[in-house]
Each structure stands twice: as C-alpha cells, then as structure tokens.
C-alpha cells in the first residue's frame, strides 16, 4: 500500500526555519513525482513545490527563494527546507505522490499532513 508520512512541523517564529520530511513507501520511488502542498484555515490547498523523478523541481511564487525541495532516493524521503518563514506560511503541510510523474494535480496519494505555525 502506498503511504506517505509527513513530519517536522511545529511552532516557529517569523524569520525562522523548519525542515519537513515526507517518508514514502509502497511504490517505486523514482517513478513518481512528490509534491508539497499546504492548506491554511478557510482556504483551498495550494501546491508549493514538487520534485520529479529526474530531479527537476518546481516552486510556487509564494515560496521561491525561501523553500528548497530535495530528495534522498536511498531513503525514500523528500524534504522541504523552509527558511525565512512568514506568518502567512501557517498551514497544514501535506506531501503527495503522482504516479504519472507530472507534478500536477490530481495527485494520486496523500499524507495526513503536519501543522506549521509561524508566529509574528
């Protein structure tokens, strides 16, 4: 069974950093794209970053220059390094897998999320 488990969320002050981890299992990791999404209260989910099997990566304008996506294929793990955090980054962060390696929704599998709260 495909599973994705996020970790690393928490409370951080504005300007601080967090690193989120997405541990994936149950599929051939290097055939999938893995994306990071977030959902703030009262808002729809927003795609913020994605990495494809060839190492290509993408960022939403809202996080460019601040967030970095990376992967460790040997560990079946994807990371999201978040720097210069702002209160508007507060959201539940999800990782998701696309079996067609397209980095586009709809994603096929989702984790349950990890909460990031950025205080001012």
PDB file as gemmi writes it, atoms N, CA and C in Angstrom:
CRYST1    1.000    1.000    1.000  90.00  90.00  90.00 P 1                      
ATOM      1  N   UNK A   1       0.842  -1.179   0.000  1.00  0.00           N  
ATOM      2  CA  UNK A   1       0.000   0.000   0.000  1.00  0.00           C  
ATOM      3  C   UNK A   1       0.885   1.238   0.000  1.00  0.00           C  
ATOM      4  N   UNK A   2       0.544   2.191  -0.832  1.00  0.00           N  
ATOM      5  CA  UNK A   2       1.288   3.438  -0.879  1.00  0.00           C  
ATOM      6  C   UNK A   2       1.008   4.234   0.385  1.00  0.00           C  
ATOM      7  N   UNK A   3       2.062   4.694   1.012  1.00  0.00           N  
ATOM      8  CA  UNK A   3       1.931   5.516   2.202  1.00  0.00           C  
ATOM      9  C   UNK A   3       2.896   6.684   2.136  1.00  0.00           C  
ATOM     10  N   UNK A   4       2.437   7.819   2.623  1.00  0.00           N  
ATOM     11  CA  UNK A   4       3.261   8.996   2.764  1.00  0.00           C  
ATOM     12  C   UNK A   4       3.034   9.551   4.159  1.00  0.00           C  
ATOM     13  N   UNK A   5       4.101   9.827   4.863  1.00  0.00           N  
ATOM     14  CA  UNK A   5       4.016  10.298   6.231  1.00  0.00           C  
ATOM     15  C   UNK A   5       4.873  11.542   6.373  1.00  0.00           C  
ATOM     16  N   UNK A   6       4.228  12.657   6.730  1.00  0.00           N  
ATOM     17  CA  UNK A   6       4.929  13.915   6.931  1.00  0.00           C  
ATOM     18  C   UNK A   6       5.359  14.056   8.386  1.00  0.00           C  
ATOM     19  N   UNK A   7       6.445  14.760   8.580  1.00  0.00           N  
ATOM     20  CA  UNK A   7       6.888  15.092   9.923  1.00  0.00           C  
ATOM     21  C   UNK A   7       7.697  16.376   9.864  1.00  0.00           C  
ATOM     22  N   UNK A   8       7.935  16.964  11.014  1.00  0.00           N  
ATOM     23  CA  UNK A   8       8.783  18.138  11.105  1.00  0.00           C  
ATOM     24  C   UNK A   8       8.066  19.446  11.342  1.00  0.00           C  
ATOM     25  N   UNK A   9       6.751  19.429  11.360  1.00  0.00           N  
ATOM     26  CA  UNK A   9       6.019  20.651  11.626  1.00  0.00           C  
ATOM     27  C   UNK A   9       6.147  21.071  13.076  1.00  0.00           C  
ATOM     28  N   UNK A  10       5.688  22.266  13.345  1.00  0.00           N  
ATOM     29  CA  UNK A  10       5.746  22.793  14.694  1.00  0.00           C  
ATOM     30  C   UNK A  10       5.538  24.281  14.705  1.00  0.00           C  
ATOM     31  N   UNK A  11       5.885  24.882  15.820  1.00  0.00           N  
ATOM     32  CA  UNK A  11       5.750  26.319  16.023  1.00  0.00           C  
ATOM     33  C   UNK A  11       7.110  26.974  15.860  1.00  0.00           C  
ATOM     34  N   UNK A  12       7.157  28.020  15.054  1.00  0.00           N  
ATOM     35  CA  UNK A  12       8.403  28.730  14.808  1.00  0.00           C  
ATOM     36  C   UNK A  12       8.103  30.222  14.695  1.00  0.00           C  
ATOM     37  N   UNK A  13       9.054  31.040  15.088  1.00  0.00           N  
ATOM     38  CA  UNK A  13       8.896  32.477  14.954  1.00  0.00           C  
ATOM     39  C   UNK A  13       9.154  32.923  13.520  1.00  0.00           C  
ATOM     40  N   UNK A  14       8.535  34.033  13.152  1.00  0.00           N  
ATOM     41  CA  UNK A  14       8.789  34.607  11.838  1.00  0.00           C  
ATOM     42  C   UNK A  14      10.285  34.812  11.632  1.00  0.00           C  
ATOM     43  N   UNK A  15      10.742  34.464  10.439  1.00  0.00           N  
ATOM     44  CA  UNK A  15      12.157  34.524  10.127  1.00  0.00           C  
ATOM     45  C   UNK A  15      12.913  33.245  10.406  1.00  0.00           C  
ATOM     46  N   UNK A  16      12.284  32.328  11.088  1.00  0.00           N  
ATOM     47  CA  UNK A  16      12.921  31.073  11.423  1.00  0.00           C  
ATOM     48  C   UNK A  16      12.810  30.047  10.318  1.00  0.00           C  
ATOM     49  N   UNK A  17      13.256  28.840  10.641  1.00  0.00           N  
ATOM     50  CA  UNK A  17      13.322  27.765   9.655  1.00  0.00           C  
ATOM     51  C   UNK A  17      12.771  26.471  10.224  1.00  0.00           C  
ATOM     52  N   UNK A  18      12.261  25.661   9.333  1.00  0.00           N  
ATOM     53  CA  UNK A  18      11.864  24.296   9.635  1.00  0.00           C  
ATOM     54  C   UNK A  18      12.206  23.425   8.443  1.00  0.00           C  
ATOM     55  N   UNK A  19      12.434  22.163   8.699  1.00  0.00           N  
ATOM     56  CA  UNK A  19      12.578  21.190   7.627  1.00  0.00           C  
ATOM     57  C   UNK A  19      11.515  20.120   7.780  1.00  0.00           C  
ATOM     58  N   UNK A  20      10.696  19.995   6.762  1.00  0.00           N  
ATOM     59  CA  UNK A  20       9.678  18.961   6.730  1.00  0.00           C  
ATOM     60  C   UNK A  20      10.213  17.729   6.014  1.00  0.00           C  
ATOM     61  N   UNK A  21       9.764  16.589   6.465  1.00  0.00           N  
ATOM     62  CA  UNK A  21      10.166  15.320   5.882  1.00  0.00           C  
ATOM     63  C   UNK A  21       8.934  14.557   5.422  1.00  0.00           C  
ATOM     64  N   UNK A  22       9.030  13.971   4.252  1.00  0.00           N  
ATOM     65  CA  UNK A  22       7.990  13.092   3.730  1.00  0.00           C  
ATOM     66  C   UNK A  22       8.613  11.730   3.490  1.00  0.00           C  
ATOM     67  N   UNK A  23       8.235  10.769   4.280  1.00  0.00           N  
ATOM     68  CA  UNK A  23       8.696   9.398   4.120  1.00  0.00           C  
ATOM     69  C   UNK A  23       7.677   8.629   3.296  1.00  0.00           C  
ATOM     70  N   UNK A  24       8.132   8.039   2.212  1.00  0.00           N  
ATOM     71  CA  UNK A  24       7.224   7.364   1.293  1.00  0.00           C  
ATOM     72  C   UNK A  24       7.558   5.887   1.226  1.00  0.00           C  
ATOM     73  N   UNK A  25       6.537   5.092   0.966  1.00  0.00           N  
ATOM     74  CA  UNK A  25       6.711   3.657   0.865  1.00  0.00           C  
ATOM     75  C   UNK A  25       5.593   3.074   0.014  1.00  0.00           C  
ATOM     76  N   UNK A  26       5.803   1.851  -0.446  1.00  0.00           N  
ATOM     77  CA  UNK A  26       4.765   1.129  -1.151  1.00  0.00           C  
ATOM     78  C   UNK A  26       4.731   1.333  -2.655  1.00  0.00           C  
ATOM     79  N   UNK A  27       5.709   2.019  -3.209  1.00  0.00           N  
ATOM     80  CA  UNK A  27       5.771   2.214  -4.643  1.00  0.00           C  
ATOM     81  C   UNK A  27       7.211   2.436  -5.067  1.00  0.00           C  
ATOM     82  N   UNK A  28       7.425   2.391  -6.371  1.00  0.00           N  
ATOM     83  CA  UNK A  28       8.764   2.623  -6.899  1.00  0.00           C  
ATOM     84  C   UNK A  28       9.037   4.113  -6.850  1.00  0.00           C  
ATOM     85  N   UNK A  29       9.829   4.511  -5.904  1.00  0.00           N  
ATOM     86  CA  UNK A  29      10.014   5.914  -5.594  1.00  0.00           C  
ATOM     87  C   UNK A  29      10.458   6.734  -6.792  1.00  0.00           C  
ATOM     88  N   UNK A  30      11.388   6.223  -7.570  1.00  0.00           N  
ATOM     89  CA  UNK A  30      11.953   7.027  -8.647  1.00  0.00           C  
ATOM     90  C   UNK A  30      11.067   7.105  -9.885  1.00  0.00           C  
ATOM     91  N   UNK A  31       9.894   6.513  -9.849  1.00  0.00           N  
ATOM     92  CA  UNK A  31       8.924   6.652 -10.935  1.00  0.00           C  
ATOM     93  C   UNK A  31       7.841   7.676 -10.633  1.00  0.00           C  
ATOM     94  N   UNK A  32       7.859   8.247  -9.461  1.00  0.00           N  
ATOM     95  CA  UNK A  32       6.817   9.160  -9.006  1.00  0.00           C  
ATOM     96  C   UNK A  32       7.348  10.571  -8.848  1.00  0.00           C  
ATOM     97  N   UNK A  33       6.447  11.509  -8.967  1.00  0.00           N  
ATOM     98  CA  UNK A  33       6.697  12.863  -8.503  1.00  0.00           C  
ATOM     99  C   UNK A  33       6.146  13.002  -7.088  1.00  0.00           C  
ATOM    100  N   UNK A  34       6.847  13.758  -6.279  1.00  0.00           N  
ATOM    101  CA  UNK A  34       6.402  14.030  -4.917  1.00  0.00           C  
ATOM    102  C   UNK A  34       6.253  15.535  -4.761  1.00  0.00           C  
ATOM    103  N   UNK A  35       5.087  15.955  -4.339  1.00  0.00           N  
ATOM    104  CA  UNK A  35       4.816  17.370  -4.171  1.00  0.00           C  
ATOM    105  C   UNK A  35       4.477  17.724  -2.744  1.00  0.00           C  
ATOM    106  N   UNK A  36       4.734  18.972  -2.419  1.00  0.00           N  
ATOM    107  CA  UNK A  36       4.327  19.548  -1.147  1.00  0.00           C  
ATOM    108  C   UNK A  36       3.184  20.523  -1.388  1.00  0.00           C  
ATOM    109  N   UNK A  37       2.180  20.417  -0.552  1.00  0.00           N  
ATOM    110  CA  UNK A  37       1.016  21.282  -0.597  1.00  0.00           C  
ATOM    111  C   UNK A  37       0.770  21.833   0.796  1.00  0.00           C  
ATOM    112  N   UNK A  38      -0.003  22.891   0.861  1.00  0.00           N  
ATOM    113  CA  UNK A  38      -0.392  23.401   2.159  1.00  0.00           C  
ATOM    114  C   UNK A  38      -1.818  23.921   2.093  1.00  0.00           C  
ATOM    115  N   UNK A  39      -2.459  23.908   3.241  1.00  0.00           N  
ATOM    116  CA  UNK A  39      -3.812  24.408   3.351  1.00  0.00           C  
ATOM    117  C   UNK A  39      -3.928  25.243   4.617  1.00  0.00           C  
ATOM    118  N   UNK A  40      -4.161  26.521   4.423  1.00  0.00           N  
ATOM    119  CA  UNK A  40      -4.378  27.429   5.527  1.00  0.00           C  
ATOM    120  C   UNK A  40      -5.851  27.408   5.916  1.00  0.00           C  
ATOM    121  N   UNK A  41      -6.173  27.842   7.124  1.00  0.00           N  
ATOM    122  CA  UNK A  41      -7.569  27.838   7.547  1.00  0.00           C  
ATOM    123  C   UNK A  41      -8.470  28.603   6.584  1.00  0.00           C  
ATOM    124  N   UNK A  42      -9.562  27.980   6.186  1.00  0.00           N  
ATOM    125  CA  UNK A  42     -10.529  28.615   5.312  1.00  0.00           C  
ATOM    126  C   UNK A  42     -10.122  28.713   3.857  1.00  0.00           C  
ATOM    127  N   UNK A  43      -9.019  28.111   3.487  1.00  0.00           N  
ATOM    128  CA  UNK A  43      -8.529  28.201   2.123  1.00  0.00           C  
ATOM    129  C   UNK A  43      -8.368  26.820   1.504  1.00  0.00           C  
ATOM    130  N   UNK A  44      -8.291  26.794   0.196  1.00  0.00           N  
ATOM    131  CA  UNK A  44      -8.040  25.555  -0.518  1.00  0.00           C  
ATOM    132  C   UNK A  44      -6.566  25.198  -0.460  1.00  0.00           C  
ATOM    133  N   UNK A  45      -6.283  23.945  -0.727  1.00  0.00           N  
ATOM    134  CA  UNK A  45      -4.902  23.519  -0.772  1.00  0.00           C  
ATOM    135  C   UNK A  45      -4.153  24.222  -1.894  1.00  0.00           C  
ATOM    136  N   UNK A  46      -2.916  24.577  -1.598  1.00  0.00           N  
ATOM    137  CA  UNK A  46      -2.037  25.249  -2.532  1.00  0.00           C  
ATOM    138  C   UNK A  46      -0.808  24.374  -2.783  1.00  0.00           C  
ATOM    139  N   UNK A  47      -0.508  24.125  -4.040  1.00  0.00           N  
ATOM    140  CA  UNK A  47       0.724  23.438  -4.366  1.00  0.00           C  
ATOM    141  C   UNK A  47       1.892  24.389  -4.237  1.00  0.00           C  
ATOM    142  N   UNK A  48       2.913  24.002  -3.487  1.00  0.00           N  
ATOM    143  CA  UNK A  48       4.023  24.913  -3.240  1.00  0.00           C  
ATOM    144  C   UNK A  48       5.347  24.422  -3.815  1.00  0.00           C  
ATOM    145  N   UNK A  49       5.512  23.125  -3.962  1.00  0.00           N  
ATOM    146  CA  UNK A  49       6.759  22.622  -4.514  1.00  0.00           C  
ATOM    147  C   UNK A  49       6.573  21.186  -4.952  1.00  0.00           C  
ATOM    148  N   UNK A  50       7.397  20.759  -5.902  1.00  0.00           N  
ATOM    149  CA  UNK A  50       7.307  19.391  -6.400  1.00  0.00           C  
ATOM    150  C   UNK A  50       8.649  18.986  -6.977  1.00  0.00           C  
ATOM    151  N   UNK A  51       8.968  17.721  -6.828  1.00  0.00           N  
ATOM    152  CA  UNK A  51      10.182  17.170  -7.414  1.00  0.00           C  
ATOM    153  C   UNK A  51       9.810  15.961  -8.254  1.00  0.00           C  
ATOM    154  N   UNK A  52      10.388  15.894  -9.449  1.00  0.00           N  
ATOM    155  CA  UNK A  52      10.142  14.792 -10.357  1.00  0.00           C  
ATOM    156  C   UNK A  52      11.275  13.782 -10.286  1.00  0.00           C  
ATOM    157  N   UNK A  53      11.044  12.630 -10.895  1.00  0.00           N  
ATOM    158  CA  UNK A  53      11.998  11.536 -10.764  1.00  0.00           C  
ATOM    159  C   UNK A  53      13.343  11.839 -11.384  1.00  0.00           C  
ATOM    160  N   UNK A  54      13.388  12.762 -12.343  1.00  0.00           N  
ATOM    161  CA  UNK A  54      14.662  13.128 -12.952  1.00  0.00           C  
ATOM    162  C   UNK A  54      15.400  14.204 -12.163  1.00  0.00           C  
ATOM    163  N   UNK A  55      14.853  14.609 -11.046  1.00  0.00           N  
ATOM    164  CA  UNK A  55      15.457  15.628 -10.221  1.00  0.00           C  
ATOM    165  C   UNK A  55      14.973  17.030 -10.477  1.00  0.00           C  
ATOM    166  N   UNK A  56      14.137  17.222 -11.478  1.00  0.00           N  
ATOM    167  CA  UNK A  56      13.571  18.538 -11.731  1.00  0.00           C  
ATOM    168  C   UNK A  56      12.689  18.949 -10.569  1.00  0.00           C  
ATOM    169  N   UNK A  57      12.684  20.220 -10.264  1.00  0.00           N  
ATOM    170  CA  UNK A  57      11.868  20.708  -9.169  1.00  0.00           C  
ATOM    171  C   UNK A  57      11.206  22.019  -9.535  1.00  0.00           C  
ATOM    172  N   UNK A  58      10.140  22.314  -8.814  1.00  0.00           N  
ATOM    173  CA  UNK A  58       9.290  23.446  -9.122  1.00  0.00           C  
ATOM    174  C   UNK A  58       8.838  24.095  -7.819  1.00  0.00           C  
ATOM    175  N   UNK A  59       8.600  25.389  -7.884  1.00  0.00           N  
ATOM    176  CA  UNK A  59       8.159  26.136  -6.711  1.00  0.00           C  
ATOM    177  C   UNK A  59       7.057  27.105  -7.086  1.00  0.00           C  
ATOM    178  N   UNK A  60       6.139  27.275  -6.166  1.00  0.00           N  
ATOM    179  CA  UNK A  60       5.169  28.352  -6.298  1.00  0.00           C  
ATOM    180  C   UNK A  60       5.849  29.686  -6.036  1.00  0.00           C  
ATOM    181  N   UNK A  61       5.317  30.732  -6.648  1.00  0.00           N  
ATOM    182  CA  UNK A  61       5.901  32.055  -6.467  1.00  0.00           C  
ATOM    183  C   UNK A  61       5.946  32.472  -5.002  1.00  0.00           C  
ATOM    184  N   UNK A  62       4.987  32.018  -4.227  1.00  0.00           N  
ATOM    185  CA  UNK A  62       4.905  32.427  -2.839  1.00  0.00           C  
ATOM    186  C   UNK A  62       6.065  31.933  -1.987  1.00  0.00           C  
ATOM    187  N   UNK A  63       6.782  30.913  -2.464  1.00  0.00           N  
ATOM    188  CA  UNK A  63       7.862  30.342  -1.661  1.00  0.00           C  
ATOM    189  C   UNK A  63       9.211  30.374  -2.359  1.00  0.00           C  
ATOM    190  N   UNK A  64       9.267  30.838  -3.588  1.00  0.00           N  
ATOM    191  CA  UNK A  64      10.541  30.881  -4.308  1.00  0.00           C  
ATOM    192  C   UNK A  64      11.562  31.715  -3.551  1.00  0.00           C  
ATOM    193  N   UNK A  65      12.756  31.179  -3.468  1.00  0.00           N  
ATOM    194  CA  UNK A  65      13.821  31.862  -2.768  1.00  0.00           C  
ATOM    195  C   UNK A  65      13.865  31.593  -1.284  1.00  0.00           C  
ATOM    196  N   UNK A  66      12.830  30.970  -0.754  1.00  0.00           N  
ATOM    197  CA  UNK A  66      12.773  30.687   0.679  1.00  0.00           C  
ATOM    198  C   UNK A  66      12.734  29.192   0.985  1.00  0.00           C  
ATOM    199  N   UNK A  67      12.058  28.429   0.138  1.00  0.00           N  
ATOM    200  CA  UNK A  67      11.895  26.992   0.365  1.00  0.00           C  
ATOM    201  C   UNK A  67      12.733  26.224  -0.642  1.00  0.00           C  
ATOM    202  N   UNK A  68      13.229  25.076  -0.215  1.00  0.00           N  
ATOM    203  CA  UNK A  68      14.012  24.206  -1.078  1.00  0.00           C  
ATOM    204  C   UNK A  68      13.525  22.777  -0.931  1.00  0.00           C  
ATOM    205  N   UNK A  69      13.214  22.146  -2.054  1.00  0.00           N  
ATOM    206  CA  UNK A  69      12.812  20.749  -2.043  1.00  0.00           C  
ATOM    207  C   UNK A  69      14.010  19.893  -2.419  1.00  0.00           C  
ATOM    208  N   UNK A  70      14.126  18.751  -1.787  1.00  0.00           N  
ATOM    209  CA  UNK A  70      15.203  17.829  -2.098  1.00  0.00           C  
ATOM    210  C   UNK A  70      14.730  16.412  -1.800  1.00  0.00           C  
ATOM    211  N   UNK A  71      15.486  15.449  -2.274  1.00  0.00           N  
ATOM    212  CA  UNK A  71      15.124  14.060  -2.053  1.00  0.00           C  
ATOM    213  C   UNK A  71      16.353  13.228  -1.754  1.00  0.00           C  
ATOM    214  N   UNK A  72      16.132  12.171  -1.039  1.00  0.00           N  
ATOM    215  CA  UNK A  72      17.148  11.164  -0.787  1.00  0.00           C  
ATOM    216  C   UNK A  72      16.529   9.851  -1.227  1.00  0.00           C  
ATOM    217  N   UNK A  73      16.820   9.464  -2.456  1.00  0.00           N  
ATOM    218  CA  UNK A  73      16.166   8.292  -3.017  1.00  0.00           C  
ATOM    219  C   UNK A  73      16.498   7.011  -2.252  1.00  0.00           C  
ATOM    220  N   UNK A  74      17.697   6.927  -1.728  1.00  0.00           N  
ATOM    221  CA  UNK A  74      18.085   5.741  -0.980  1.00  0.00           C  
ATOM    222  C   UNK A  74      17.235   5.561   0.265  1.00  0.00           C  
ATOM    223  N   UNK A  75      16.728   6.655   0.796  1.00  0.00           N  
ATOM    224  CA  UNK A  75      15.899   6.612   1.991  1.00  0.00           C  
ATOM    225  C   UNK A  75      14.417   6.757   1.693  1.00  0.00           C  
ATOM    226  N   UNK A  76      14.066   6.865   0.409  1.00  0.00           N  
ATOM    227  CA  UNK A  76      12.673   7.094   0.019  1.00  0.00           C  
ATOM    228  C   UNK A  76      12.077   8.270   0.788  1.00  0.00           C  
ATOM    229  N   UNK A  77      12.800   9.362   0.760  1.00  0.00           N  
ATOM    230  CA  UNK A  77      12.429  10.516   1.563  1.00  0.00           C  
ATOM    231  C   UNK A  77      12.555  11.790   0.746  1.00  0.00           C  
ATOM    232  N   UNK A  78      11.590  12.680   0.920  1.00  0.00           N  
ATOM    233  CA  UNK A  78      11.614  14.002   0.319  1.00  0.00           C  
ATOM    234  C   UNK A  78      11.558  15.030   1.438  1.00  0.00           C  
ATOM    235  N   UNK A  79      12.316  16.101   1.274  1.00  0.00           N  
ATOM    236  CA  UNK A  79      12.402  17.140   2.284  1.00  0.00           C  
ATOM    237  C   UNK A  79      11.910  18.462   1.728  1.00  0.00           C  
ATOM    238  N   UNK A  80      11.449  19.291   2.615  1.00  0.00           N  
ATOM    239  CA  UNK A  80      11.153  20.675   2.281  1.00  0.00           C  
ATOM    240  C   UNK A  80      11.811  21.549   3.337  1.00  0.00           C  
ATOM    241  N   UNK A  81      12.896  22.188   2.948  1.00  0.00           N  
ATOM    242  CA  UNK A  81      13.568  23.132   3.829  1.00  0.00           C  
ATOM    243  C   UNK A  81      12.898  24.483   3.690  1.00  0.00           C  
ATOM    244  N   UNK A  82      12.398  25.001   4.780  1.00  0.00           N  
ATOM    245  CA  UNK A  82      11.654  26.248   4.783  1.00  0.00           C  
ATOM    246  C   UNK A  82      12.428  27.275   5.595  1.00  0.00           C  
ATOM    247  N   UNK A  83      12.871  28.313   4.926  1.00  0.00           N  
ATOM    248  CA  UNK A  83      13.607  29.391   5.562  1.00  0.00           C  
ATOM    249  C   UNK A  83      12.823  30.686   5.468  1.00  0.00           C  
ATOM    250  N   UNK A  84      13.216  31.643   6.269  1.00  0.00           N  
ATOM    251  CA  UNK A  84      12.581  32.963   6.265  1.00  0.00           C  
ATOM    252  C   UNK A  84      11.071  32.857   6.360  1.00  0.00           C  
ATOM    253  N   UNK A  85      10.618  32.059   7.288  1.00  0.00           N  
ATOM    254  CA  UNK A  85       9.191  31.795   7.403  1.00  0.00           C  
ATOM    255  C   UNK A  85       8.422  33.043   7.801  1.00  0.00           C  
ATOM    256  N   UNK A  86       7.225  33.139   7.261  1.00  0.00           N  
ATOM    257  CA  UNK A  86       6.333  34.258   7.495  1.00  0.00           C  
ATOM    258  C   UNK A  86       5.051  33.756   8.134  1.00  0.00           C  
ATOM    259  N   UNK A  87       4.341  34.611   8.853  1.00  0.00           N  
ATOM    260  CA  UNK A  87       3.065  34.163   9.426  1.00  0.00           C  
ATOM    261  C   UNK A  87       2.105  33.599   8.382  1.00  0.00           C  
ATOM    262  N   UNK A  88       2.131  34.124   7.169  1.00  0.00           N  
ATOM    263  CA  UNK A  88       1.248  33.620   6.137  1.00  0.00           C  
ATOM    264  C   UNK A  88       1.619  32.230   5.643  1.00  0.00           C  
ATOM    265  N   UNK A  89       2.753  31.705   6.079  1.00  0.00           N  
ATOM    266  CA  UNK A  89       3.102  30.324   5.784  1.00  0.00           C  
ATOM    267  C   UNK A  89       2.392  29.338   6.704  1.00  0.00           C  
ATOM    268  N   UNK A  90       1.707  29.833   7.708  1.00  0.00           N  
ATOM    269  CA  UNK A  90       0.994  28.965   8.635  1.00  0.00           C  
ATOM    270  C   UNK A  90      -0.047  28.142   7.895  1.00  0.00           C  
ATOM    271  N   UNK A  91       0.032  26.847   8.037  1.00  0.00           N  
ATOM    272  CA  UNK A  91      -0.866  25.946   7.317  1.00  0.00           C  
ATOM    273  C   UNK A  91      -0.567  24.519   7.738  1.00  0.00           C  
ATOM    274  N   UNK A  92      -1.455  23.629   7.343  1.00  0.00           N  
ATOM    275  CA  UNK A  92      -1.140  22.214   7.379  1.00  0.00           C  
ATOM    276  C   UNK A  92      -0.434  21.870   6.076  1.00  0.00           C  
ATOM    277  N   UNK A  93       0.704  21.250   6.182  1.00  0.00           N  
ATOM    278  CA  UNK A  93       1.515  20.901   5.020  1.00  0.00           C  
ATOM    279  C   UNK A  93       1.379  19.414   4.733  1.00  0.00           C  
ATOM    280  N   UNK A  94       1.140  19.103   3.477  1.00  0.00           N  
ATOM    281  CA  UNK A  94       0.943  17.742   3.023  1.00  0.00           C  
ATOM    282  C   UNK A  94       1.969  17.386   1.954  1.00  0.00           C  
ATOM    283  N   UNK A  95       2.394  16.150   1.941  1.00  0.00           N  
ATOM    284  CA  UNK A  95       3.078  15.652   0.767  1.00  0.00           C  
ATOM    285  C   UNK A  95       2.152  14.716   0.018  1.00  0.00           C  
ATOM    286  N   UNK A  96       2.378  14.615  -1.276  1.00  0.00           N  
ATOM    287  CA  UNK A  96       1.526  13.823  -2.137  1.00  0.00           C  
ATOM    288  C   UNK A  96       2.348  13.245  -3.272  1.00  0.00           C  
ATOM    289  N   UNK A  97       1.906  12.110  -3.774  1.00  0.00           N  
ATOM    290  CA  UNK A  97       2.611  11.405  -4.832  1.00  0.00           C  
ATOM    291  C   UNK A  97       1.773  11.349  -6.098  1.00  0.00           C  
ATOM    292  N   UNK A  98       2.432  11.564  -7.214  1.00  0.00           N  
ATOM    293  CA  UNK A  98       1.813  11.483  -8.529  1.00  0.00           C  
ATOM    294  C   UNK A  98       2.459  10.318  -9.269  1.00  0.00           C  
ATOM    295  N   UNK A  99       1.691   9.272  -9.515  1.00  0.00           N  
ATOM    296  CA  UNK A  99       2.248   8.090 -10.152  1.00  0.00           C  
ATOM    297  C   UNK A  99       2.617   8.329 -11.604  1.00  0.00           C  
ATOM    298  N   UNK A 100       2.152   9.420 -12.188  1.00  0.00           N  
ATOM    299  CA  UNK A 100       2.482   9.731 -13.576  1.00  0.00           C  
ATOM    300  C   UNK A 100       3.623  10.724 -13.701  1.00  0.00           C  
ATOM    301  N   UNK A 101       4.214  11.073 -12.577  1.00  0.00           N  
ATOM    302  CA  UNK A 101       5.430  11.873 -12.560  1.00  0.00           C  
ATOM    303  C   UNK A 101       5.251  13.212 -13.268  1.00  0.00           C  
ATOM    304  N   UNK A 102       4.096  13.796 -13.107  1.00  0.00           N  
ATOM    305  CA  UNK A 102       3.789  15.024 -13.827  1.00  0.00           C  
ATOM    306  C   UNK A 102       3.861  16.284 -12.978  1.00  0.00           C  
ATOM    307  N   UNK A 103       3.921  16.135 -11.658  1.00  0.00           N  
ATOM    308  CA  UNK A 103       3.881  17.293 -10.760  1.00  0.00           C  
ATOM    309  C   UNK A 103       2.665  18.166 -11.033  1.00  0.00           C  
ATOM    310  N   UNK A 104       1.538  17.524 -11.240  1.00  0.00           N  
ATOM    311  CA  UNK A 104       0.295  18.245 -11.467  1.00  0.00           C  
ATOM    312  C   UNK A 104      -0.844  17.498 -10.798  1.00  0.00           C  
ATOM    313  N   UNK A 105      -1.826  18.259 -10.342  1.00  0.00           N  
ATOM    314  CA  UNK A 105      -2.991  17.627  -9.737  1.00  0.00           C  
ATOM    315  C   UNK A 105      -3.916  17.078 -10.805  1.00  0.00           C  
ATOM    316  N   UNK A 106      -4.685  16.062 -10.487  1.00  0.00           N  
ATOM    317  CA  UNK A 106      -4.805  15.474  -9.155  1.00  0.00           C  
ATOM    318  C   UNK A 106      -3.645  14.543  -8.809  1.00  0.00           C  
ATOM    319  N   UNK A 107      -3.154  14.680  -7.611  1.00  0.00           N  
ATOM    320  CA  UNK A 107      -2.181  13.744  -7.105  1.00  0.00           C  
ATOM    321  C   UNK A 107      -2.902  12.463  -6.707  1.00  0.00           C  
ATOM    322  N   UNK A 108      -2.186  11.369  -6.698  1.00  0.00           N  
ATOM    323  CA  UNK A 108      -2.799  10.067  -6.501  1.00  0.00           C  
ATOM    324  C   UNK A 108      -2.847   9.619  -5.046  1.00  0.00           C  
ATOM    325  N   UNK A 109      -1.887  10.028  -4.264  1.00  0.00           N  
ATOM    326  CA  UNK A 109      -1.805   9.602  -2.873  1.00  0.00           C  
ATOM    327  C   UNK A 109      -1.390  10.779  -2.012  1.00  0.00           C  
ATOM    328  N   UNK A 110      -1.951  10.823  -0.815  1.00  0.00           N  
ATOM    329  CA  UNK A 110      -1.724  11.934   0.097  1.00  0.00           C  
ATOM    330  C   UNK A 110      -1.346  11.448   1.480  1.00  0.00           C  
ATOM    331  N   UNK A 111      -0.479  12.206   2.124  1.00  0.00           N  
ATOM    332  CA  UNK A 111      -0.257  12.027   3.537  1.00  0.00           C  
ATOM    333  C   UNK A 111      -1.327  12.740   4.339  1.00  0.00           C  
ATOM    334  N   UNK A 112      -1.240  12.623   5.646  1.00  0.00           N  
ATOM    335  CA  UNK A 112      -2.244  13.216   6.524  1.00  0.00           C  
ATOM    336  C   UNK A 112      -1.896  14.613   6.997  1.00  0.00           C  
ATOM    337  N   UNK A 113      -0.706  15.076   6.724  1.00  0.00           N  
ATOM    338  CA  UNK A 113      -0.343  16.453   6.991  1.00  0.00           C  
ATOM    339  C   UNK A 113       0.413  16.655   8.286  1.00  0.00           C  
ATOM    340  N   UNK A 114       1.138  17.759   8.335  1.00  0.00           N  
ATOM    341  CA  UNK A 114       1.819  18.203   9.541  1.00  0.00           C  
ATOM    342  C   UNK A 114       1.621  19.710   9.659  1.00  0.00           C  
ATOM    343  N   UNK A 115       1.319  20.170  10.848  1.00  0.00           N  
ATOM    344  CA  UNK A 115       0.960  21.571  11.061  1.00  0.00           C  
ATOM    345  C   UNK A 115       2.202  22.418  11.271  1.00  0.00           C  
ATOM    346  N   UNK A 116       2.271  23.510  10.528  1.00  0.00           N  
ATOM    347  CA  UNK A 116       3.305  24.524  10.695  1.00  0.00           C  
ATOM    348  C   UNK A 116       2.633  25.811  11.134  1.00  0.00           C  
ATOM    349  N   UNK A 117       3.065  26.343  12.250  1.00  0.00           N  
ATOM    350  CA  UNK A 117       2.539  27.600  12.757  1.00  0.00           C  
ATOM    351  C   UNK A 117       3.687  28.588  12.903  1.00  0.00           C  
ATOM    352  N   UNK A 118       3.559  29.728  12.252  1.00  0.00           N  
ATOM    353  CA  UNK A 118       4.587  30.759  12.280  1.00  0.00           C  
ATOM    354  C   UNK A 118       4.033  31.951  13.036  1.00  0.00           C  
ATOM    355  N   UNK A 119       4.663  32.292  14.125  1.00  0.00           N  
ATOM    356  CA  UNK A 119       4.227  33.406  14.945  1.00  0.00           C  
ATOM    357  C   UNK A 119       4.937  34.683  14.525  1.00  0.00           C  
ATOM    358  N   UNK A 120       4.275  35.814  14.734  1.00  0.00           N  
ATOM    359  CA  UNK A 120       4.845  37.102  14.381  1.00  0.00           C  
ATOM    360  C   UNK A 120       5.627  37.690  15.535  1.00  0.00           C  
TER     361      UNK A 120                                                      
END                                                                             
